[in-house]
Coordinates of C-alpha atoms in Angstrom, one line a residue:
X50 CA 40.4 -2.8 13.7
X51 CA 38.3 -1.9 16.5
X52 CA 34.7 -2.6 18.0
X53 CA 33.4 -0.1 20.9
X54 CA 29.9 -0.2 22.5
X55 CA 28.7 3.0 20.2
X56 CA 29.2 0.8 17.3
X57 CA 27.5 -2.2 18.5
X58 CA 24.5 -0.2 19.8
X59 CA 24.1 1.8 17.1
X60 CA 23.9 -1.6 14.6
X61 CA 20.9 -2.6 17.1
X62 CA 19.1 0.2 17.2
X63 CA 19.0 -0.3 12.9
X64 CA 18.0 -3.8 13.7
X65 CA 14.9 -2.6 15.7
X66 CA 14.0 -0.2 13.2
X67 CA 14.4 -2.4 10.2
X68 CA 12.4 -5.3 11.6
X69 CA 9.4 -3.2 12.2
X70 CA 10.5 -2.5 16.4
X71 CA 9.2 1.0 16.3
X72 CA 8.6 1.1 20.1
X73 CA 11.1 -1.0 20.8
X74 CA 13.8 1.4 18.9
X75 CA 12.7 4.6 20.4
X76 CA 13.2 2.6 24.0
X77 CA 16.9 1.4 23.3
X78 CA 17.6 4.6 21.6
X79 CA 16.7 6.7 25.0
X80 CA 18.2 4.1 27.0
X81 CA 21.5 3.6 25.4
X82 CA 22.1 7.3 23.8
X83 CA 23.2 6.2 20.9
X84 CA 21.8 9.0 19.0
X85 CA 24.0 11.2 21.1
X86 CA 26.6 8.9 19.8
X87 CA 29.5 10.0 17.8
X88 CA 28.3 6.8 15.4
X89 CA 26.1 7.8 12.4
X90 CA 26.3 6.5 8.8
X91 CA 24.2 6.5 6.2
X92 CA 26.5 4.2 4.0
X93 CA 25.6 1.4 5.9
X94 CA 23.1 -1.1 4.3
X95 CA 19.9 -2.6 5.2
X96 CA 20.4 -6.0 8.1
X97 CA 23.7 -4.9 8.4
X98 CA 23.5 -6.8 12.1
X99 CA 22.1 -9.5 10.6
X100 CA 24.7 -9.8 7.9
X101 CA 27.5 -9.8 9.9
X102 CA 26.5 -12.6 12.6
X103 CA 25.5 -14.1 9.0
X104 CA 29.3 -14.5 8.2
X105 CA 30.5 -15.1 11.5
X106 CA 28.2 -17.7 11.5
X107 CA 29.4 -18.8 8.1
X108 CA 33.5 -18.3 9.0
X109 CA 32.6 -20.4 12.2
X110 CA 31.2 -23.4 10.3
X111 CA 33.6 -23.3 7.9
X112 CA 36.2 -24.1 10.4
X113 CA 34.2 -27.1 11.6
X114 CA 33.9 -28.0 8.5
X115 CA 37.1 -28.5 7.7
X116 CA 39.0 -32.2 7.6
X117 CA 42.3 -32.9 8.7
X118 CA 44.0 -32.0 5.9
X119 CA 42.4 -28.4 5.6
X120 CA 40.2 -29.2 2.8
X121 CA 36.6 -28.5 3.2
X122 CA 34.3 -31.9 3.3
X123 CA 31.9 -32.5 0.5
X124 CA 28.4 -31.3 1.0
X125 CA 27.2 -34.6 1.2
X126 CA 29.6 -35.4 4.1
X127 CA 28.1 -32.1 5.7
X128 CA 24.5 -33.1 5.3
X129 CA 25.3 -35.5 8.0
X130 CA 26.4 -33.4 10.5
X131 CA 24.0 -31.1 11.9
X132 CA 24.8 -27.4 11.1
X133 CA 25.5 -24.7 13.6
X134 CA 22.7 -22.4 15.0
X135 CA 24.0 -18.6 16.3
X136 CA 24.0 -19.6 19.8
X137 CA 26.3 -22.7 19.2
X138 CA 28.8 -21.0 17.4
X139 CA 29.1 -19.3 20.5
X140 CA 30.2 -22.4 22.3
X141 CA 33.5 -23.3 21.6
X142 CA 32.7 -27.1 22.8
X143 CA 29.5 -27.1 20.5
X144 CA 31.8 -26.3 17.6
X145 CA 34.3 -28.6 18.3
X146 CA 31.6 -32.0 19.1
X147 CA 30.8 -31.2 15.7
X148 CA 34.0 -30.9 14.4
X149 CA 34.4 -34.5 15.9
X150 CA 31.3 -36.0 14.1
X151 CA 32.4 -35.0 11.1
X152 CA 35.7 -36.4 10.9
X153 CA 34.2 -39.9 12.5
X154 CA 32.0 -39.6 9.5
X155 CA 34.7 -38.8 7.0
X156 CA 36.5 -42.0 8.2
X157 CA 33.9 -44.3 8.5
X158 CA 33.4 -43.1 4.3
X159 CA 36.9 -43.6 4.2
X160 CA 37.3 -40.1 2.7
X161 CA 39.6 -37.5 3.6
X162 CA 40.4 -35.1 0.5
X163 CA 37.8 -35.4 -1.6
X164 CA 36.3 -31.4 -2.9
X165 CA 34.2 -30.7 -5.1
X166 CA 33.3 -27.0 -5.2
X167 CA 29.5 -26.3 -5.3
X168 CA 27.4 -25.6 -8.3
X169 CA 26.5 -21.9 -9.2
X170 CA 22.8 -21.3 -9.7
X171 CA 21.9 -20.1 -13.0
X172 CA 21.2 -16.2 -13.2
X173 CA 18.1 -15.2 -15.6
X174 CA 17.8 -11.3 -16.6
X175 CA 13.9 -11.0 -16.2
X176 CA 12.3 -9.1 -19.0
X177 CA 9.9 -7.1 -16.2
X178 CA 13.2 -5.1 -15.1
X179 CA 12.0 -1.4 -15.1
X180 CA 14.0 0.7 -17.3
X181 CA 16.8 3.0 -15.8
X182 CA 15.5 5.9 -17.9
X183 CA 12.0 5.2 -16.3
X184 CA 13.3 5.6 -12.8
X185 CA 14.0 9.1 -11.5
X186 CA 16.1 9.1 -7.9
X187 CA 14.9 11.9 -5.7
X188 CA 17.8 13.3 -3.4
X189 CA 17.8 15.6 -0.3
X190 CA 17.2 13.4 2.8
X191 CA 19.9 12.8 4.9
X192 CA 18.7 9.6 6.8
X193 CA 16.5 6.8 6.3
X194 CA 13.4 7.8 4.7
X195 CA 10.6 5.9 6.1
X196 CA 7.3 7.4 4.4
X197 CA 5.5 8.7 1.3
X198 CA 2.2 9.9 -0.1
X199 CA 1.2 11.4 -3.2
X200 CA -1.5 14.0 -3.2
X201 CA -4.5 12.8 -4.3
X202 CA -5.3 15.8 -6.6
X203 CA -2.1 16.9 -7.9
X204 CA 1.6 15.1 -9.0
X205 CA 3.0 16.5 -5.6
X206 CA 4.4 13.7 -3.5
X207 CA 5.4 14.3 0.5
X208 CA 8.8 11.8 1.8
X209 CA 9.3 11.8 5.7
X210 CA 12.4 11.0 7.3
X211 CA 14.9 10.5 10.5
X212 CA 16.5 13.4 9.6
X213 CA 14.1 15.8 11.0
X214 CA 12.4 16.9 7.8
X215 CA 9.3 16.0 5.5
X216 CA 9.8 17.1 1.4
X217 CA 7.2 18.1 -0.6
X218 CA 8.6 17.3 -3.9
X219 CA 6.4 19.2 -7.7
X220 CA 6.8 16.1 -9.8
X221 CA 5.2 18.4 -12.7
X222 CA 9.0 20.2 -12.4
X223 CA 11.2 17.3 -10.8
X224 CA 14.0 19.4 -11.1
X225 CA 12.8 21.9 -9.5
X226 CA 13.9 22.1 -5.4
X227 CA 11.3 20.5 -3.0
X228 CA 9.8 22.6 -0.2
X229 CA 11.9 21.2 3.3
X230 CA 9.3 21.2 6.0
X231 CA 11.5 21.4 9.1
X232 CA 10.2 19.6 12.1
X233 CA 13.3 20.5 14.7
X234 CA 16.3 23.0 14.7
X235 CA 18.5 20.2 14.0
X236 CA 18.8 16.4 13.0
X237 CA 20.7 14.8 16.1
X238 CA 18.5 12.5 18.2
X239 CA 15.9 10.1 17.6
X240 CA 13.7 13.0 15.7
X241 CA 11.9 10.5 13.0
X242 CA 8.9 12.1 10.4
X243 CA 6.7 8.6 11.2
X244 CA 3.5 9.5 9.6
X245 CA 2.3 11.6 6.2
X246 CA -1.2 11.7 5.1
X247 CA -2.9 14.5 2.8
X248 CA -6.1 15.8 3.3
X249 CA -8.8 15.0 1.1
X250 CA -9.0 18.2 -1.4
X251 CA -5.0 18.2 -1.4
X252 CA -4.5 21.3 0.0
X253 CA -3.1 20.1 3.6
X254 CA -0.9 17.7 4.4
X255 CA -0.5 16.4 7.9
X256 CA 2.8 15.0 10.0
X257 CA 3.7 12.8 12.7
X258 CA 6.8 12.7 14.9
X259 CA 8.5 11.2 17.3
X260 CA 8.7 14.5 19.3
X261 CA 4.8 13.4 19.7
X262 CA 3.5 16.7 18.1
X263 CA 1.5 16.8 14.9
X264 CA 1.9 19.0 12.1
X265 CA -0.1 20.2 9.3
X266 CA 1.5 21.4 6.6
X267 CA 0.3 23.1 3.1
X268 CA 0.8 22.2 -0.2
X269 CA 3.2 24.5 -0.3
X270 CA 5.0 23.3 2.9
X271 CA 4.5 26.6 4.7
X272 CA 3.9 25.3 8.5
X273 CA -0.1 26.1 9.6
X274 CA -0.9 24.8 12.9
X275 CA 0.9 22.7 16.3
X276 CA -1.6 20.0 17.5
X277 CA 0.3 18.9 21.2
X278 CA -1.6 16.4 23.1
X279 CA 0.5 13.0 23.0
X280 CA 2.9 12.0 25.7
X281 CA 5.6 10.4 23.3
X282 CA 5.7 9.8 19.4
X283 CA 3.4 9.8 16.6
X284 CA 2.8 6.4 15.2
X285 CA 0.2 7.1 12.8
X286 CA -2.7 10.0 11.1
X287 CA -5.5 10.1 9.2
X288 CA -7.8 12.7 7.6
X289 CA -11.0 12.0 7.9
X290 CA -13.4 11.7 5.2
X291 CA -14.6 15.2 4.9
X292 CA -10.9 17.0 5.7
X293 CA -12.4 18.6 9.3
X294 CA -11.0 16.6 11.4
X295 CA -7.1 14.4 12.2
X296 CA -7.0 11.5 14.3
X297 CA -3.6 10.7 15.4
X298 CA -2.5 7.7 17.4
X299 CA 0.7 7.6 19.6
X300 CA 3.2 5.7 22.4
X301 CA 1.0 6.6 24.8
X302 CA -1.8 4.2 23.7
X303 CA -4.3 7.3 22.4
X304 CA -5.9 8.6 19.8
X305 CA -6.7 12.0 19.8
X306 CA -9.1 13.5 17.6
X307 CA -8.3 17.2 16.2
X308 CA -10.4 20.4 15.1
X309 CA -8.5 20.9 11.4
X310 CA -9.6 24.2 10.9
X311 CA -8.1 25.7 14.5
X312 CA -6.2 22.5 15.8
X313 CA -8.0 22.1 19.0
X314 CA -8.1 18.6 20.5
X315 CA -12.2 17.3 20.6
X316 CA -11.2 14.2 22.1
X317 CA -8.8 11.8 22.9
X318 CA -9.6 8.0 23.3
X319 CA -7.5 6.5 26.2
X320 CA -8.1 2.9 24.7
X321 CA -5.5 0.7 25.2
X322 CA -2.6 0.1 27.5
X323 CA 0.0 -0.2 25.2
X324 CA 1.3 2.1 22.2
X325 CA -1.6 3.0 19.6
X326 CA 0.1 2.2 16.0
X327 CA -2.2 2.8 13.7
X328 CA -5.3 4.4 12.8
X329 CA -8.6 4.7 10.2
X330 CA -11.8 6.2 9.8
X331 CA -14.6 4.9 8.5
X332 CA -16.7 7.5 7.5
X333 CA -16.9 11.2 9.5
X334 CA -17.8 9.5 12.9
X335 CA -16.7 5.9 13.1
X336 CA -12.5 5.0 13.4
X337 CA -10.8 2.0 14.1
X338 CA -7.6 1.7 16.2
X339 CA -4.8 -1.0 16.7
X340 CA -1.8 -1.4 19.6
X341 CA 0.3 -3.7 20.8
X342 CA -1.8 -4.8 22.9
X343 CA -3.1 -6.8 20.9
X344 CA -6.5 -5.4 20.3
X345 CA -8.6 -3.2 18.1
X346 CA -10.8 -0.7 19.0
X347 CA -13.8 1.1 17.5
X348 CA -14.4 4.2 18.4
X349 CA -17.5 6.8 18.1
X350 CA -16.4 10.6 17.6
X351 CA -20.1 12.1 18.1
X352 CA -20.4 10.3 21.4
X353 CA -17.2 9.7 22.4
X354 CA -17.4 6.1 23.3
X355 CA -16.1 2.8 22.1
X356 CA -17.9 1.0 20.2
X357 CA -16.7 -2.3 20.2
X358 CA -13.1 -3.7 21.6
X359 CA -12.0 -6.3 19.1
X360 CA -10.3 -9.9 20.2
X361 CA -8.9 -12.7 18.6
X362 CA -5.2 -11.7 18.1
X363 CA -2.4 -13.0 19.4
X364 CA 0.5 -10.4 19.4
X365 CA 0.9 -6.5 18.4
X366 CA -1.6 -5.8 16.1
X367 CA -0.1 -3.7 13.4
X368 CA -2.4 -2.4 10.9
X369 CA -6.2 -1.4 10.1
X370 CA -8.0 -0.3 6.9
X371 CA -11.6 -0.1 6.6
X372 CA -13.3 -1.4 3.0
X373 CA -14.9 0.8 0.8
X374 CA -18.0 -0.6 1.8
X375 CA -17.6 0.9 5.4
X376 CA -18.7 -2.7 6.5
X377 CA -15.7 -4.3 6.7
X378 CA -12.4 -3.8 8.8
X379 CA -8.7 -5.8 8.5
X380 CA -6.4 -6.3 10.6
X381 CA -3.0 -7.9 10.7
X382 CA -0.6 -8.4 13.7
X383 CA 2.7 -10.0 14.4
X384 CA 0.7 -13.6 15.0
X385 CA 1.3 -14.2 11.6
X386 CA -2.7 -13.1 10.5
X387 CA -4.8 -10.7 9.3
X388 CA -8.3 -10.5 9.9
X389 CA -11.8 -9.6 8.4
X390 CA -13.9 -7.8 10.9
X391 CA -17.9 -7.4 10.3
X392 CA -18.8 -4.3 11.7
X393 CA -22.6 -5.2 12.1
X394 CA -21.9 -8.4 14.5
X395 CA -18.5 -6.8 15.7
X396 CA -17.3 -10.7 15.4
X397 CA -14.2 -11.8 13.3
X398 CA -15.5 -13.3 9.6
X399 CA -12.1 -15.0 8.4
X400 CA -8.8 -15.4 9.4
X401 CA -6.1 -15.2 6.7
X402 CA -2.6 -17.1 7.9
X403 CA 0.6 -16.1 6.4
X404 CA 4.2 -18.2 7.8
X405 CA 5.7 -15.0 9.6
X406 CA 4.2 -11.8 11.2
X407 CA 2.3 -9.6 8.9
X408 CA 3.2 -5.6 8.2
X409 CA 0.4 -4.2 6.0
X410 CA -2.5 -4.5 4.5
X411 CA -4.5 -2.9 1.5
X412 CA -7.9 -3.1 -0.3
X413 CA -8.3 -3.0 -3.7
X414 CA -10.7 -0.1 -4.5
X415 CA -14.1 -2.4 -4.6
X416 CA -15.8 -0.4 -7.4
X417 CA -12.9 -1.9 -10.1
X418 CA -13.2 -5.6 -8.4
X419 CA -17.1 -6.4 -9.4
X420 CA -18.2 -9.0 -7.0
X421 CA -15.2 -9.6 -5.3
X422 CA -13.6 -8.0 -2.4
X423 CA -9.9 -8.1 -2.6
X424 CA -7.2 -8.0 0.2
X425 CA -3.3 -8.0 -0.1
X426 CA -1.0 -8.9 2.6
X427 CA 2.8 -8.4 3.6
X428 CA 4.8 -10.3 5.6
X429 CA 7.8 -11.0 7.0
X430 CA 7.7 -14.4 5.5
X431 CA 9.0 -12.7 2.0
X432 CA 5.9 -13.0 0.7
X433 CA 2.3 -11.2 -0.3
X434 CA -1.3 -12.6 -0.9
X435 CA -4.3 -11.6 -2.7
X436 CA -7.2 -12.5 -0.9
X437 CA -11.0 -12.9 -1.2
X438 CA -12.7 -11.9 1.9
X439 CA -16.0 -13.3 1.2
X440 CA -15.1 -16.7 0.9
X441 CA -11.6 -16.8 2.9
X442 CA -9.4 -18.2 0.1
X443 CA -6.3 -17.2 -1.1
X444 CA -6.3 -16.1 -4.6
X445 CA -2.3 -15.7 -5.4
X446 CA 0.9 -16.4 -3.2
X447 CA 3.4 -13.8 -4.3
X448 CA 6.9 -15.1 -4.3
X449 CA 9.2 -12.7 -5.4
X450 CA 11.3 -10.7 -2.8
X451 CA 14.1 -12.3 -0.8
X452 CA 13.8 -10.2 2.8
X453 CA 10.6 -9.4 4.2
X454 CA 7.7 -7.4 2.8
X455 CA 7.1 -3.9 4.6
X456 CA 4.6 -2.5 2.1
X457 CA 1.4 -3.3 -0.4
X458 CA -0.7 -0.7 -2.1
X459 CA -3.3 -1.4 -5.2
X460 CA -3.3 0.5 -7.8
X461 CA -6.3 3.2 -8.1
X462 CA -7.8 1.3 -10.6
X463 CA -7.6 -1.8 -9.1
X464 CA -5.5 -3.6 -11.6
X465 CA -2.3 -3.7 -10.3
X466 CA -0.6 -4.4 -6.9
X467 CA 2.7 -2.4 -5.5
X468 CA 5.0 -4.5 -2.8
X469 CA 8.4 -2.7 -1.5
X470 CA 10.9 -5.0 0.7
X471 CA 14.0 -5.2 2.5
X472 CA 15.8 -7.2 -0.2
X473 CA 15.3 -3.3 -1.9
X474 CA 12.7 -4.3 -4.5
X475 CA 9.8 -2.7 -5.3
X476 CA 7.4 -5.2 -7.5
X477 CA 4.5 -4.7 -9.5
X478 CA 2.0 -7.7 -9.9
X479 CA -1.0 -7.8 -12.0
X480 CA -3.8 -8.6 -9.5
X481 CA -5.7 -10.7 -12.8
X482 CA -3.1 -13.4 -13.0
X483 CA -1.0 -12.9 -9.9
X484 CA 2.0 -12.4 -12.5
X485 CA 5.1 -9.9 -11.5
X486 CA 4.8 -7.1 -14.3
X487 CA 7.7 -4.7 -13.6
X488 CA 10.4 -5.0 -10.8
X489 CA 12.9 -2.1 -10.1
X490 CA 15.7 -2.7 -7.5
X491 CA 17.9 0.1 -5.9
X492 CA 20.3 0.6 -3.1
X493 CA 18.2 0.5 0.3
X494 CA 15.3 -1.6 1.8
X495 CA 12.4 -0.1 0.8
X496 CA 9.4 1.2 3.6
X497 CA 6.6 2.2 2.0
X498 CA 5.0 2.6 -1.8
X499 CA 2.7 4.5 -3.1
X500 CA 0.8 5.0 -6.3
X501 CA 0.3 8.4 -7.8
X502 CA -3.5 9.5 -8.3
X503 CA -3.5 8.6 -12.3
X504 CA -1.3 5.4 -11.9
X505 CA 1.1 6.9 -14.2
X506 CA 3.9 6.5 -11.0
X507 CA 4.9 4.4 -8.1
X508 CA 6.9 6.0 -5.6
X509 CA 9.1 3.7 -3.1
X510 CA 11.1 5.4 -0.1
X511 CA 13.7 3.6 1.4
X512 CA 17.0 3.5 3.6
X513 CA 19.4 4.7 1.6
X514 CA 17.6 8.2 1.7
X515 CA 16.6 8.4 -1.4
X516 CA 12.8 8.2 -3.0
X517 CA 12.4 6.4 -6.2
X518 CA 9.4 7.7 -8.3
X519 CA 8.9 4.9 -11.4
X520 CA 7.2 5.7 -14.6
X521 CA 4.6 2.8 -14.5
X522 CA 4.6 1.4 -18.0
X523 CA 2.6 -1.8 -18.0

């Protein structure tokens, strides 16, 4: 048995990626080499960090908890004895003052071998478990894939990974091989597909790297134009409205706007002084940018000036989408909020709390929700929420996933929700009742989902480099 610095390294840098660290990942990654390590694997599992200084932790306390004898003390006994944290298990005179409290408990109880093995929870098999024969497992990626998106015309669904390549996968013909878009001659180095987004008539589709160049693609995954203009990777890319234009948003705190039809760079907006994460447009002129610097930024095309700088958060602001409505903008950050801008009086409306820092965000297509305008939220705190953005309130909690939520997408129609976690769910929860329809779990922490144009099929992409497409039977 044997521990090197590769190894340990290389279990970080899946840390930072897992937990949402983007930048921080592509830093350690340049910084430590590790991937121009010998170390690569794509066996291991999602938080595998995390899980091991999990059972350290756990093999630590159960040598404090131990009495005299070598029995371990009953869990009443423990309750009184304060648990071990991380860093204490570290320190070897932390671990044994504890020790020491609880044998001075155990004899004041007069107690010494007493055990009593804890009860087993009850397991329930959940009638909403999706079918195997309704799942089909899309294999070709080598590495983690971290994106998807369907065309919005036709059943062809693009995946983008970290091992160099986006796939453009005919789900008419599953069978049949997908087109490999190649981004770079080979897969070693940090060389991540970040970003996917289709054009608007479905005949382009659009990639972003971490080598920072964009890519546009078509349908038939036959490479059409370069677009070079950022100084570091891709975080994010949008269409606009009509298909003439790509905004794309990078490390270098820009967002460059793009000529479609010839790739030529119109403008770039040098707007913030930290990375540029994600972008939106609201209609052919206006877009919205976030960064980790905490702010958003609106941004006028036909001028070329910012609009409005928007204020209020407290850490990396992580997300935008506009509403349909093209009033309304949404943020969420790392401070554990999202928030409802009004475009009109550029001031924030409501803010929406969740317990941990906040991923994503999604609107629920407003012509299917009458009167009501409906946000969902992920979070880190395991959780999602359907919100009304009028009024503020919190419609549904949804408490279903055991690790932290890294995506949420309504369904077309506006009846259903899609979340995809770490703990490698993907759930389906009917946005009238708040109720989890469906649930399928596989093999690897799950980025991104995505519903297919007709609602017929969810998509979920995930570590294990595989992309699950489920047959969506309500």
């Amino acid at each position: 048995m044997s521990i090197d610095s590769d190894q340990i390294n290389f279990l970080i840098y899946r840390y930072l990626i897992e937990s949402g660290f983007q930048h921080s990942s592509f830093t350690f990654a340049q910084e430590s080499g590790v991937t121009r390590s010998s170390v690569t694997s794509n066996k291991i599992p999602p938080g595998a960090l995390i899980a091991h200084l999990q059972r350290a932790l756990n093999y630590v306390q159960a040598e404090v908890n131990l009495t005299e004898d070598g029995r371990p003390a009953d869990l009443e006994d423990l309750e009184a004895v304060e648990a071990l944290n991380l860093i204490e298990a570290c320190q070897p005179e932390v671990c044994e003052q504890r020790r020491k409290q609880l044998t001075e408990h155990l004899k004041e109880q007069g107690k010494y071998n007493t055990h009593a093995p804890p009860k087993q929870p009850a397991v329930s098999v959940s009638d909403t478990t999706v079918p195997a024969d309704d799942v089909l497992l899309l294999k070709g990626h080598e590495k983690v894939v971290f994106t998807c998106a369907w065309n919005p015309k036709e059943m062809l669904l693009a995946s983008g990974s970290s091992d160099s390549t986006a796939r453009i996968w005919d789900m008419t013909t599953p069978s049949k091989e997908p087109a490999v878009l190649r981004h770079f001659a080979s897969t070693d180095g940090a060389r991540d597909v970040t970003s996917l987004h289709w054009s608007p008539d479905g005949q382009l589709l659009a990639s972003g790297s971490y080598d920072g160049v964009a890519r546009i693609w078509s349908k038939t995954g036959d490479l059409q134009l370069h677009l070079n203009g950022h100084n570091g990777p891709i975080f994010s890319l949008r269409w606009s409205p009509s298909g003439k234009l790509l905004v794309t948003s990078g490390v270098d705190g820009t967002a460059i706007v793009w000529t479609a039809s010839n790739g030529e760079q119109k403008y770039a907006f040098a707007v913030h002084t930290e990375p540029c994460v994600d972008v939106a447009w609201r209609d052919e002129d206006i877009m919205a940018c976030c960064s980790t610097d905490k702010t958003v930024s609106i941004c006028d095309v036909t001028s070329q000036k910012v609009l409005h700088r928007l204020t209020g958060h407290e850490d990396e602001v992580n997300s935008v989408r506009w509403h349909d409505s093209k009033l309304y903008l949404a943020s969420c950050s790392d401070d554990k909020t999202a928030r409802i801008w009004n475009l009109d009086t550029a001031q924030c409306m409501h803010v929406l709390r969740h317990d941990d820092k906040l991923y994503a965000i999604s609107w629920c297509a407003s012509q299917k929700a009458s009167s009501r305008m409906l946000l969902a939220t992920a979070s880190f705190d395991k959780t999602c929420r359907i919100w009304e953005t009028r009024s503020g309130n919190c419609l549904f909690t949804l408490a279903g996933h055991a690790l932290p939520v890294y995506s949420v997408h309504f369904s077309h129609d506006g009846a259903y929700l899609a979340s995809g976690s770490f703990d490698h769910s993907l759930i389906v929860w009917s946005v009238e009742t708040g109720q989890m329809v469906k649930r399928y779990t596989g093999k690897g922490g799950v980025f991104e989902v995505a519903w297919s144009h007709d609602d017929k099929h969810i998509a979920a992409c995930s570590a294990d480099a595989l992309v699950a497409v489920i047959n969506f039977k309500p």
